[in-house]
PDB file of N, CA, C and O in Angstrom:
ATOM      1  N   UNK A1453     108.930  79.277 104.964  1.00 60.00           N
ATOM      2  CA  UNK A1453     109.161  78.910 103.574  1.00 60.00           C
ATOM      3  C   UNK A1453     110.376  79.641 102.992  1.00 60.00           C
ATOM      4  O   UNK A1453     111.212  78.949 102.413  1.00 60.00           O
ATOM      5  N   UNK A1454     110.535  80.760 103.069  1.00 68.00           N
ATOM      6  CA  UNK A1454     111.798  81.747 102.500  1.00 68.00           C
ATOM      7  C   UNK A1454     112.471  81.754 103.954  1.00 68.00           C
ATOM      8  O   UNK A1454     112.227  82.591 104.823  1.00 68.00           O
ATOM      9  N   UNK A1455     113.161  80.919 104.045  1.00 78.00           N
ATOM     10  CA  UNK A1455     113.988  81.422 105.323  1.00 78.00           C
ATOM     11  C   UNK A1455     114.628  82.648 105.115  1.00 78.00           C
ATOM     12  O   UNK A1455     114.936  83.056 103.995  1.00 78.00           O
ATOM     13  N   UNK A1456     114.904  83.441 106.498  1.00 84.00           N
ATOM     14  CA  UNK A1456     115.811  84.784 106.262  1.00 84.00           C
ATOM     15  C   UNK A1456     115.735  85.590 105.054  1.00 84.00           C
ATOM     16  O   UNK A1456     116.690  86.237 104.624  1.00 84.00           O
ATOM     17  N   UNK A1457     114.696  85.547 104.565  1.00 88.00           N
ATOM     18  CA  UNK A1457     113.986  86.914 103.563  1.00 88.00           C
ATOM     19  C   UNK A1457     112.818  87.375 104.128  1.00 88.00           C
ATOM     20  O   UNK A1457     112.073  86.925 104.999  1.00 88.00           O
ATOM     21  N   UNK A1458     112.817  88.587 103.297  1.00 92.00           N
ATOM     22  CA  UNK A1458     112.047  89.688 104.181  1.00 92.00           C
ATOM     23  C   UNK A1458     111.071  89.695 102.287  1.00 92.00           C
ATOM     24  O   UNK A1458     111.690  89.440 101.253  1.00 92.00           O
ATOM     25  N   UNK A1459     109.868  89.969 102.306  1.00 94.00           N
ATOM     26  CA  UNK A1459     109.325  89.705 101.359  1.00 94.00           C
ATOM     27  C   UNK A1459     108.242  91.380 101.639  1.00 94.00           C
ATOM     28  O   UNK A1459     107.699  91.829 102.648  1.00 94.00           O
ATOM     29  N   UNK A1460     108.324  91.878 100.221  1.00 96.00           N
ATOM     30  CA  UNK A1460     107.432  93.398 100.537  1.00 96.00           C
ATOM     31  C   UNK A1460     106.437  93.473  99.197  1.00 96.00           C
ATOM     32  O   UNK A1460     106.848  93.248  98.059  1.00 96.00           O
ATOM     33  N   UNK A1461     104.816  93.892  99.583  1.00 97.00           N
ATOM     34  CA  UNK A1461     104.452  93.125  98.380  1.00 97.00           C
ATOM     35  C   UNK A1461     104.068  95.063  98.103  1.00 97.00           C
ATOM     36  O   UNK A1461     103.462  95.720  98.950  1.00 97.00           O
ATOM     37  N   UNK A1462     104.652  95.741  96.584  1.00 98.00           N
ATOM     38  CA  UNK A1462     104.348  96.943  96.882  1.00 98.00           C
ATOM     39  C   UNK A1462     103.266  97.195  95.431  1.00 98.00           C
ATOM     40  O   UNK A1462     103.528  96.872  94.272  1.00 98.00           O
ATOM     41  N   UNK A1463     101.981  97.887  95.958  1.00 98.00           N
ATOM     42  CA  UNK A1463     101.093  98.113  95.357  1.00 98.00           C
ATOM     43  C   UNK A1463     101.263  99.773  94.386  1.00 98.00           C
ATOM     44  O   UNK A1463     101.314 100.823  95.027  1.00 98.00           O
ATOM     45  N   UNK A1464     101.324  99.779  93.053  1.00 96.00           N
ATOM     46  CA  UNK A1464     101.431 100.876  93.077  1.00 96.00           C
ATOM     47  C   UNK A1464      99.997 101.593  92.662  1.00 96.00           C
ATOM     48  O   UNK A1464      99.023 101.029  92.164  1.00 96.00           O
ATOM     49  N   UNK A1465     100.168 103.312  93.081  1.00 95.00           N
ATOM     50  CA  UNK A1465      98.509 103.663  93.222  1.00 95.00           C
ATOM     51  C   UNK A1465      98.744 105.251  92.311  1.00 95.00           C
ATOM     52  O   UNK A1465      99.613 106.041  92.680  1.00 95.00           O
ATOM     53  N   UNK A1466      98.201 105.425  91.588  1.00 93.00           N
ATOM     54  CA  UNK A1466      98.419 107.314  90.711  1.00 93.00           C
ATOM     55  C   UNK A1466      96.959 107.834  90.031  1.00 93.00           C
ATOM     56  O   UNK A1466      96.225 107.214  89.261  1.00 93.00           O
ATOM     57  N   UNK A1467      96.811 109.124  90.560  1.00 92.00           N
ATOM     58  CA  UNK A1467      95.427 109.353  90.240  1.00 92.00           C
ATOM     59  C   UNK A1467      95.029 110.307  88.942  1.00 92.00           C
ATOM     60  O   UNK A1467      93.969 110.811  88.567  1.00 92.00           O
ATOM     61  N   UNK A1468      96.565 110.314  88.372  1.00 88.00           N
ATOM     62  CA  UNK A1468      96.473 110.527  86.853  1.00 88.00           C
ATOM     63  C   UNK A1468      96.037 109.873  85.659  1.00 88.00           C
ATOM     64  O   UNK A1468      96.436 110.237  84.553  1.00 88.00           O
ATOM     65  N   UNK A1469      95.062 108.717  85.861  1.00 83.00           N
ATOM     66  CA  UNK A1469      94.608 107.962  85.035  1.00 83.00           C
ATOM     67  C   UNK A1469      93.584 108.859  84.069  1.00 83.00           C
ATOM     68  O   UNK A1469      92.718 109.672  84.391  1.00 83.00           O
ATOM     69  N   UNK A1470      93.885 108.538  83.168  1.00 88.00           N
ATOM     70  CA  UNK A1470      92.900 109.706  82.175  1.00 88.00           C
ATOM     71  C   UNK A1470      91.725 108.210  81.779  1.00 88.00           C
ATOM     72  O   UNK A1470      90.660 108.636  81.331  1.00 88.00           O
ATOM     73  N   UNK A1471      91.751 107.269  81.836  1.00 91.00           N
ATOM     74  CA  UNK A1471      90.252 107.070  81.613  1.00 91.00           C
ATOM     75  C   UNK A1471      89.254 106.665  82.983  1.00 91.00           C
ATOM     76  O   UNK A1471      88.076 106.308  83.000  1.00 91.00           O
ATOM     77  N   UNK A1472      89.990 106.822  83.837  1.00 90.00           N
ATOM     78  CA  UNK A1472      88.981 106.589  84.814  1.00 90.00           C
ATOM     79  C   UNK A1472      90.065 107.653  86.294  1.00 90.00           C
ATOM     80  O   UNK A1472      90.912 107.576  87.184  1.00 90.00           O
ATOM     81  N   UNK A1473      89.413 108.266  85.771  1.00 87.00           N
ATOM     82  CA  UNK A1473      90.223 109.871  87.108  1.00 87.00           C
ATOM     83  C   UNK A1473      89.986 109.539  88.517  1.00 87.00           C
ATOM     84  O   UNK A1473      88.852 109.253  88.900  1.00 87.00           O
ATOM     85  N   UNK A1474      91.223 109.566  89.491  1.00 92.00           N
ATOM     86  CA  UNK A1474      90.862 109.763  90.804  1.00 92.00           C
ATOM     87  C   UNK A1474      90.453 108.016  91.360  1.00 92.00           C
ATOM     88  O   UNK A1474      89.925 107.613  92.397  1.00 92.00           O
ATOM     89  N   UNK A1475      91.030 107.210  90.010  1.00 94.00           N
ATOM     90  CA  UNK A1475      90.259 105.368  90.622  1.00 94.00           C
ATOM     91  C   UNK A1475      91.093 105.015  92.000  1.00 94.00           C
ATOM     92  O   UNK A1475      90.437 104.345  92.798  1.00 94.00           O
ATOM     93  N   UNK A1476      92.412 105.351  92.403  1.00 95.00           N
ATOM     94  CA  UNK A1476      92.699 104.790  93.841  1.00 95.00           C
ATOM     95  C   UNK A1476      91.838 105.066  94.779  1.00 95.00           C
ATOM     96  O   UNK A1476      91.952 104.404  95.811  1.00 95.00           O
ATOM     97  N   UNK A1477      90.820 106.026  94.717  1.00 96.00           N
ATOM     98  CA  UNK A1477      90.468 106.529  96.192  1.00 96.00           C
ATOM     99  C   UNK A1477      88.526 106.943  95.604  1.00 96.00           C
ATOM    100  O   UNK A1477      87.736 107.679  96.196  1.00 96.00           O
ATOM    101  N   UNK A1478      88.332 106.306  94.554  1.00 95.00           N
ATOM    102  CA  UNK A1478      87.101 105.782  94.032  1.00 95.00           C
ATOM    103  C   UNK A1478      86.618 104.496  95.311  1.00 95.00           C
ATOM    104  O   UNK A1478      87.297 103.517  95.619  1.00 95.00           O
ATOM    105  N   UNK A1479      84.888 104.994  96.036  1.00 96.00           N
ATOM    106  CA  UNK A1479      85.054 104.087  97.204  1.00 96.00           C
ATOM    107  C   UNK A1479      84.082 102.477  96.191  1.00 96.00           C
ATOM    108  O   UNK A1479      83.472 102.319  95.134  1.00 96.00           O
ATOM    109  N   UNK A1480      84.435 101.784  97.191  1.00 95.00           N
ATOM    110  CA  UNK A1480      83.547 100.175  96.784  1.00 95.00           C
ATOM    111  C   UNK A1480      83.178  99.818  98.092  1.00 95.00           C
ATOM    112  O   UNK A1480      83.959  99.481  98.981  1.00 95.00           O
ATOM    113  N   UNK A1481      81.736  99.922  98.189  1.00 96.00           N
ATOM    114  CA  UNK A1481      81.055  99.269  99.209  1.00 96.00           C
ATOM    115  C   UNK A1481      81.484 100.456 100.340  1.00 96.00           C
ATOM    116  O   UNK A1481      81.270 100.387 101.550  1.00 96.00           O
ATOM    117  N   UNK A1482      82.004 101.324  99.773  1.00 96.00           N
ATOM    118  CA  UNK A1482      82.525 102.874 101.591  1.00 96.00           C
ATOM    119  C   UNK A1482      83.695 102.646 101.902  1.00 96.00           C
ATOM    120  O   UNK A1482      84.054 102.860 103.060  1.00 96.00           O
ATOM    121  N   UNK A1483      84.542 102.179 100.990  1.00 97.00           N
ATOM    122  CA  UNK A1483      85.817 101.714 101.039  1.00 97.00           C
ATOM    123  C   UNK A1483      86.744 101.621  99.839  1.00 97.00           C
ATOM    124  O   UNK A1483      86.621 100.729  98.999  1.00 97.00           O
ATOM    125  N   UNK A1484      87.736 102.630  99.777  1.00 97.00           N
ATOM    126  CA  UNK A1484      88.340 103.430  99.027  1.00 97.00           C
ATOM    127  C   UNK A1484      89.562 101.832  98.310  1.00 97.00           C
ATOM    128  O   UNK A1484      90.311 101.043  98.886  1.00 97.00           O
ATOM    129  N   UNK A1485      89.112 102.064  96.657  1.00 97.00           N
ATOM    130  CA  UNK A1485      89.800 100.982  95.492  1.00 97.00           C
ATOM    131  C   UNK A1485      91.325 100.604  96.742  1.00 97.00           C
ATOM    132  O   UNK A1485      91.454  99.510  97.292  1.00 97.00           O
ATOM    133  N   UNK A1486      91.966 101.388  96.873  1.00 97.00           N
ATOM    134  CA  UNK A1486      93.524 101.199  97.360  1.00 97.00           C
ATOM    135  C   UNK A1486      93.980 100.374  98.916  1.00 97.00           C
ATOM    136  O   UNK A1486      94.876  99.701  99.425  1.00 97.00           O
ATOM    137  N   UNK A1487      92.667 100.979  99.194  1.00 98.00           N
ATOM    138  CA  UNK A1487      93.033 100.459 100.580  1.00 98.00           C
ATOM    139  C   UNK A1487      92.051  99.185 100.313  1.00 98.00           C
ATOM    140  O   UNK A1487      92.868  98.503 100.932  1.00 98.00           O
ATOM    141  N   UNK A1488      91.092  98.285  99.974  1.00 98.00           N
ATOM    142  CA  UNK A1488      90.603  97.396  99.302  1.00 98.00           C
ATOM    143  C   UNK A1488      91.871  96.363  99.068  1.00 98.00           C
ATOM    144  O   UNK A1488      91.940  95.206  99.482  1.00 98.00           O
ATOM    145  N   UNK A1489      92.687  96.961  98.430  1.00 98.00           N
ATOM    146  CA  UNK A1489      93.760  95.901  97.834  1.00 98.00           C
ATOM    147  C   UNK A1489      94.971  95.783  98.663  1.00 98.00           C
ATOM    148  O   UNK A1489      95.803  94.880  98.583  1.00 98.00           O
ATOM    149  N   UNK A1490      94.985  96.860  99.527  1.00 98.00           N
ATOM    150  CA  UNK A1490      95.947  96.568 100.539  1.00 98.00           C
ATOM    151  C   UNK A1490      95.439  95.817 101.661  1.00 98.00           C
ATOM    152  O   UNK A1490      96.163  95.057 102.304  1.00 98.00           O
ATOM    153  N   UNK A1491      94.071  96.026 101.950  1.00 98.00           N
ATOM    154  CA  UNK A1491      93.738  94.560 102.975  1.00 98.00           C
ATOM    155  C   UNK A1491      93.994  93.493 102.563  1.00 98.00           C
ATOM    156  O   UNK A1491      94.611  92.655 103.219  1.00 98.00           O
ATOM    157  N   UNK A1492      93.470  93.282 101.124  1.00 98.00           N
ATOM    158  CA  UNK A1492      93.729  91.939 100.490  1.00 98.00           C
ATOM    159  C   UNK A1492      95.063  91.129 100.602  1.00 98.00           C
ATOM    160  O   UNK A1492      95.144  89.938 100.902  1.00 98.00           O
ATOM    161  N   UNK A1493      96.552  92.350 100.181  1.00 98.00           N
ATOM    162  CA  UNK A1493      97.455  91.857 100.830  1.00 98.00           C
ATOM    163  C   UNK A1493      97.866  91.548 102.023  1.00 98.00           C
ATOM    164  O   UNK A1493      98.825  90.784 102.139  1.00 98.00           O
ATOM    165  N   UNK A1494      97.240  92.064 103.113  1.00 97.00           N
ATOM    166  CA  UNK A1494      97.947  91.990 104.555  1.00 97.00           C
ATOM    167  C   UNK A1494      97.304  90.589 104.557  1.00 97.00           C
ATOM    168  O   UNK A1494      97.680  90.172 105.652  1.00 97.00           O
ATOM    169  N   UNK A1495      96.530  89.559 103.978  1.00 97.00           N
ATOM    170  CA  UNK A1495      95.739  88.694 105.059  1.00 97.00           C
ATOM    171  C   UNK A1495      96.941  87.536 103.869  1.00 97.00           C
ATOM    172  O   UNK A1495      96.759  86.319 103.923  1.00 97.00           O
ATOM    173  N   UNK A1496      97.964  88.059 102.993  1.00 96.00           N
ATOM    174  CA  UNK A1496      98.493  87.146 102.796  1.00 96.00           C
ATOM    175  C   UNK A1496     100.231  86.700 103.341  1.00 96.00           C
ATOM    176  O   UNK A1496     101.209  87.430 103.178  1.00 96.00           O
ATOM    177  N   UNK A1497     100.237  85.734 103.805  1.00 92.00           N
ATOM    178  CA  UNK A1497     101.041  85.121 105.103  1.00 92.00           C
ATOM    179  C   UNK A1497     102.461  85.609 105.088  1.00 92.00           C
ATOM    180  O   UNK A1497     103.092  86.104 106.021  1.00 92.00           O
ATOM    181  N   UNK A1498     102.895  85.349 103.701  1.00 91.00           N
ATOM    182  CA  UNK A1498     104.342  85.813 103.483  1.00 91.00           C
ATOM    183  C   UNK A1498     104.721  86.881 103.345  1.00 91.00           C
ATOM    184  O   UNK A1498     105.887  87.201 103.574  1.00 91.00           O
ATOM    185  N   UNK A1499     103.762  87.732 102.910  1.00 93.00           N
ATOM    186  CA  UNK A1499     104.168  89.415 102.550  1.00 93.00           C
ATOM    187  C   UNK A1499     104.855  89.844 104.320  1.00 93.00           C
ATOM    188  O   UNK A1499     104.103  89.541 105.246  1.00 93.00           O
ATOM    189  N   UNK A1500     105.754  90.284 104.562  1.00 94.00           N
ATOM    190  CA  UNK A1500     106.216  91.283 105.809  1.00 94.00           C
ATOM    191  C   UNK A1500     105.773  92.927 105.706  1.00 94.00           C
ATOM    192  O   UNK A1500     105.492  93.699 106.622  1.00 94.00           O
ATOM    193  N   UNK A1501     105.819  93.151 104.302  1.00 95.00           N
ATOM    194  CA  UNK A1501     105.217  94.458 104.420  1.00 95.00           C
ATOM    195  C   UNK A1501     104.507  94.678 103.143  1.00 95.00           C
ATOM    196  O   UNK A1501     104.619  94.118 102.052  1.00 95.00           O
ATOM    197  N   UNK A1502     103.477  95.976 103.706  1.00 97.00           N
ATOM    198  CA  UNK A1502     102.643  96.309 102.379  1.00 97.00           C
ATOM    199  C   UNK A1502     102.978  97.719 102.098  1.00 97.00           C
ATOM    200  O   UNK A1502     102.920  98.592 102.965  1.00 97.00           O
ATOM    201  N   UNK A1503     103.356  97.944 100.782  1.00 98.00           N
ATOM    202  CA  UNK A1503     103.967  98.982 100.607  1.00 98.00           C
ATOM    203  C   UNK A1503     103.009  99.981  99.498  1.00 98.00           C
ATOM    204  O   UNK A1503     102.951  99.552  98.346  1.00 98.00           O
ATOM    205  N   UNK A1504     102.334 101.162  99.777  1.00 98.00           N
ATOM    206  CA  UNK A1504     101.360 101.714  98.577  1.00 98.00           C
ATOM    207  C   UNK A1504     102.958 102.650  97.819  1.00 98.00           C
ATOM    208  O   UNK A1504     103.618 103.387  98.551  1.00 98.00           O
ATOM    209  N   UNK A1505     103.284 102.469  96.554  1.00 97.00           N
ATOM    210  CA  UNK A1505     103.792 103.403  95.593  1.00 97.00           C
ATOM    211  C   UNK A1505     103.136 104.372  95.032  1.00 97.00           C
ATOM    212  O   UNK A1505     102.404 104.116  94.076  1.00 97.00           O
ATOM    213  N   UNK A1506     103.291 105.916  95.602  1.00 96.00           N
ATOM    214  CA  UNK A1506     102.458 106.860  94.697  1.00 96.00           C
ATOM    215  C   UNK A1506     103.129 107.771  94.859  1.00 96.00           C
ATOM    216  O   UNK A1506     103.946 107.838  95.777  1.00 96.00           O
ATOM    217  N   UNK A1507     102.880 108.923  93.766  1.00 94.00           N
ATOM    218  CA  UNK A1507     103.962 109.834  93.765  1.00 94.00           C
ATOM    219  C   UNK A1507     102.258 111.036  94.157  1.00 94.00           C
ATOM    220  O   UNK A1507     102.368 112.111  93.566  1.00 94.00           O
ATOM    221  N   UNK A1508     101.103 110.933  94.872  1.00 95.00           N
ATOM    222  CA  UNK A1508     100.126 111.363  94.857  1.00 95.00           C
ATOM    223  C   UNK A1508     100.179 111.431  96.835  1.00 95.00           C
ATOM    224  O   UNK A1508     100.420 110.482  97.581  1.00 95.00           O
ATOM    225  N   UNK A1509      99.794 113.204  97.319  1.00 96.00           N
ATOM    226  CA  UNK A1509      99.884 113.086  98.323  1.00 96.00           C
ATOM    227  C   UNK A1509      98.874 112.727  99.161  1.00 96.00           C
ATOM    228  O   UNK A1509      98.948 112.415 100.349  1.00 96.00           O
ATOM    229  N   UNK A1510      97.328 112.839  97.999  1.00 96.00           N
ATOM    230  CA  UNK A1510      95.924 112.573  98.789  1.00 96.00           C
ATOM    231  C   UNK A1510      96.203 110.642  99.520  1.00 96.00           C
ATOM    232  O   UNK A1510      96.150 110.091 100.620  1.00 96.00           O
ATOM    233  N   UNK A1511      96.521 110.217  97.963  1.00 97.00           N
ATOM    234  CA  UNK A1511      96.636 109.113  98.221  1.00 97.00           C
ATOM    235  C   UNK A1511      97.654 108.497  99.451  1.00 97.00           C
ATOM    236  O   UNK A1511      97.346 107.491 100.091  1.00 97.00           O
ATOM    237  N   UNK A1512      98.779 109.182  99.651  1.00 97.00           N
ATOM    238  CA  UNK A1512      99.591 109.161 100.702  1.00 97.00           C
ATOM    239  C   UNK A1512      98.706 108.496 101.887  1.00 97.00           C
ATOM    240  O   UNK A1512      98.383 107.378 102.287  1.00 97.00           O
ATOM    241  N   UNK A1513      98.461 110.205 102.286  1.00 97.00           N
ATOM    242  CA  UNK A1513      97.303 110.408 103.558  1.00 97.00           C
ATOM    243  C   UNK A1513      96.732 109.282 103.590  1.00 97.00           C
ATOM    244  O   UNK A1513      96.787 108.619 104.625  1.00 97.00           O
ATOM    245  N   UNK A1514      96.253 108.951 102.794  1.00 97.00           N
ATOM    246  CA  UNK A1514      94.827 108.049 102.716  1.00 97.00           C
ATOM    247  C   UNK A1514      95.117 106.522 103.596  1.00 97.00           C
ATOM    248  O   UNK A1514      94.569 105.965 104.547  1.00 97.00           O
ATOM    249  N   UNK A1515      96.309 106.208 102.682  1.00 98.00           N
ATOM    250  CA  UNK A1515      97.003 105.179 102.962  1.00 98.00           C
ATOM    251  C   UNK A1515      97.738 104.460 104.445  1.00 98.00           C
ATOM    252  O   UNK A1515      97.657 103.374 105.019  1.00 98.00           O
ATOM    253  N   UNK A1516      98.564 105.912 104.683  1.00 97.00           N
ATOM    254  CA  UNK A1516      99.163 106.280 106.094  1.00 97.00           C
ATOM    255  C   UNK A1516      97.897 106.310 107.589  1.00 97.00           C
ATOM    256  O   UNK A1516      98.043 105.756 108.679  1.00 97.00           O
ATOM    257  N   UNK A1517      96.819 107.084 107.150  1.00 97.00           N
ATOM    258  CA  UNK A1517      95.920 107.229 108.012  1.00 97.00           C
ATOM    259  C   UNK A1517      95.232 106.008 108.683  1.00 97.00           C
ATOM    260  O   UNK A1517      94.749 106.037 109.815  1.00 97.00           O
ATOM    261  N   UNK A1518      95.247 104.758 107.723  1.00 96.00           N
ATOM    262  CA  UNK A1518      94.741 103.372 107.365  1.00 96.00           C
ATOM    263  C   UNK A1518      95.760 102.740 108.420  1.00 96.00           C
ATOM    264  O   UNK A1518      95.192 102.366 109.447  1.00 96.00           O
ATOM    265  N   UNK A1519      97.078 102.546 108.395  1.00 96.00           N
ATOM    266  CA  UNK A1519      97.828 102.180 109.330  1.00 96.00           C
ATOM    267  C   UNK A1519      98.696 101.576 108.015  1.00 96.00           C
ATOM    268  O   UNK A1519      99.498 100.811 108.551  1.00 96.00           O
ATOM    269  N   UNK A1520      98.850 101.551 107.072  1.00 97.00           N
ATOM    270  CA  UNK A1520      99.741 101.632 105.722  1.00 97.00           C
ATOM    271  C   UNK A1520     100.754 102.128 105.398  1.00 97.00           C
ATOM    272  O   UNK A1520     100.786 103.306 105.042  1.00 97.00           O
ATOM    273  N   UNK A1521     101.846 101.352 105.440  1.00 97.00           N
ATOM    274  CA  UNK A1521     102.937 102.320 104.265  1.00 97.00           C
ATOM    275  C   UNK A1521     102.791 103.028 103.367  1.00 97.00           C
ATOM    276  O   UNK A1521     102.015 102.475 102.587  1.00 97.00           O
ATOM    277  N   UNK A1522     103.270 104.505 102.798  1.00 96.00           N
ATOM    278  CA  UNK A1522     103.654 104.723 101.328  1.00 96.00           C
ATOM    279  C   UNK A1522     104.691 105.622 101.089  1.00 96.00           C
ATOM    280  O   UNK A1522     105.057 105.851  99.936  1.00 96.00           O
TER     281      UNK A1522
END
């Protein structure tokens, strides 16, 4: 569909939220909010890459460990 583009779908993730603290890595079902939404992207066709944005190093790890960019 996009010939010769490279398409990156980038999620951003920060665990400075003052009304709900620590929500990227808050689990659902044993499975941490961030990485939840980054599966969601990989199963879509055009994205080439999934990219987590955080300036947070837990979240990094978290991400990287998953087999994830950040």
């Amino acid at each position: 569909m996009y010939k010769n583009k490279k398409i990156a779908c980038v999620i951003p993730a920060r665990m400075s939220s003052s009304r709900f603290p620590n929500k990227p890595l808050a689990k659902i079902l044993g499975r941490e909010l961030v990485l939840r939404v980054a599966d969601i992207a990989s199963k879509v066709k055009y994205f080439d890459r999934i990219i987590v944005a955080t300036e947070d190093e837990i979240i990094k790890e978290t991400v990287e460990k998953e087999g994830y960019e950040a």
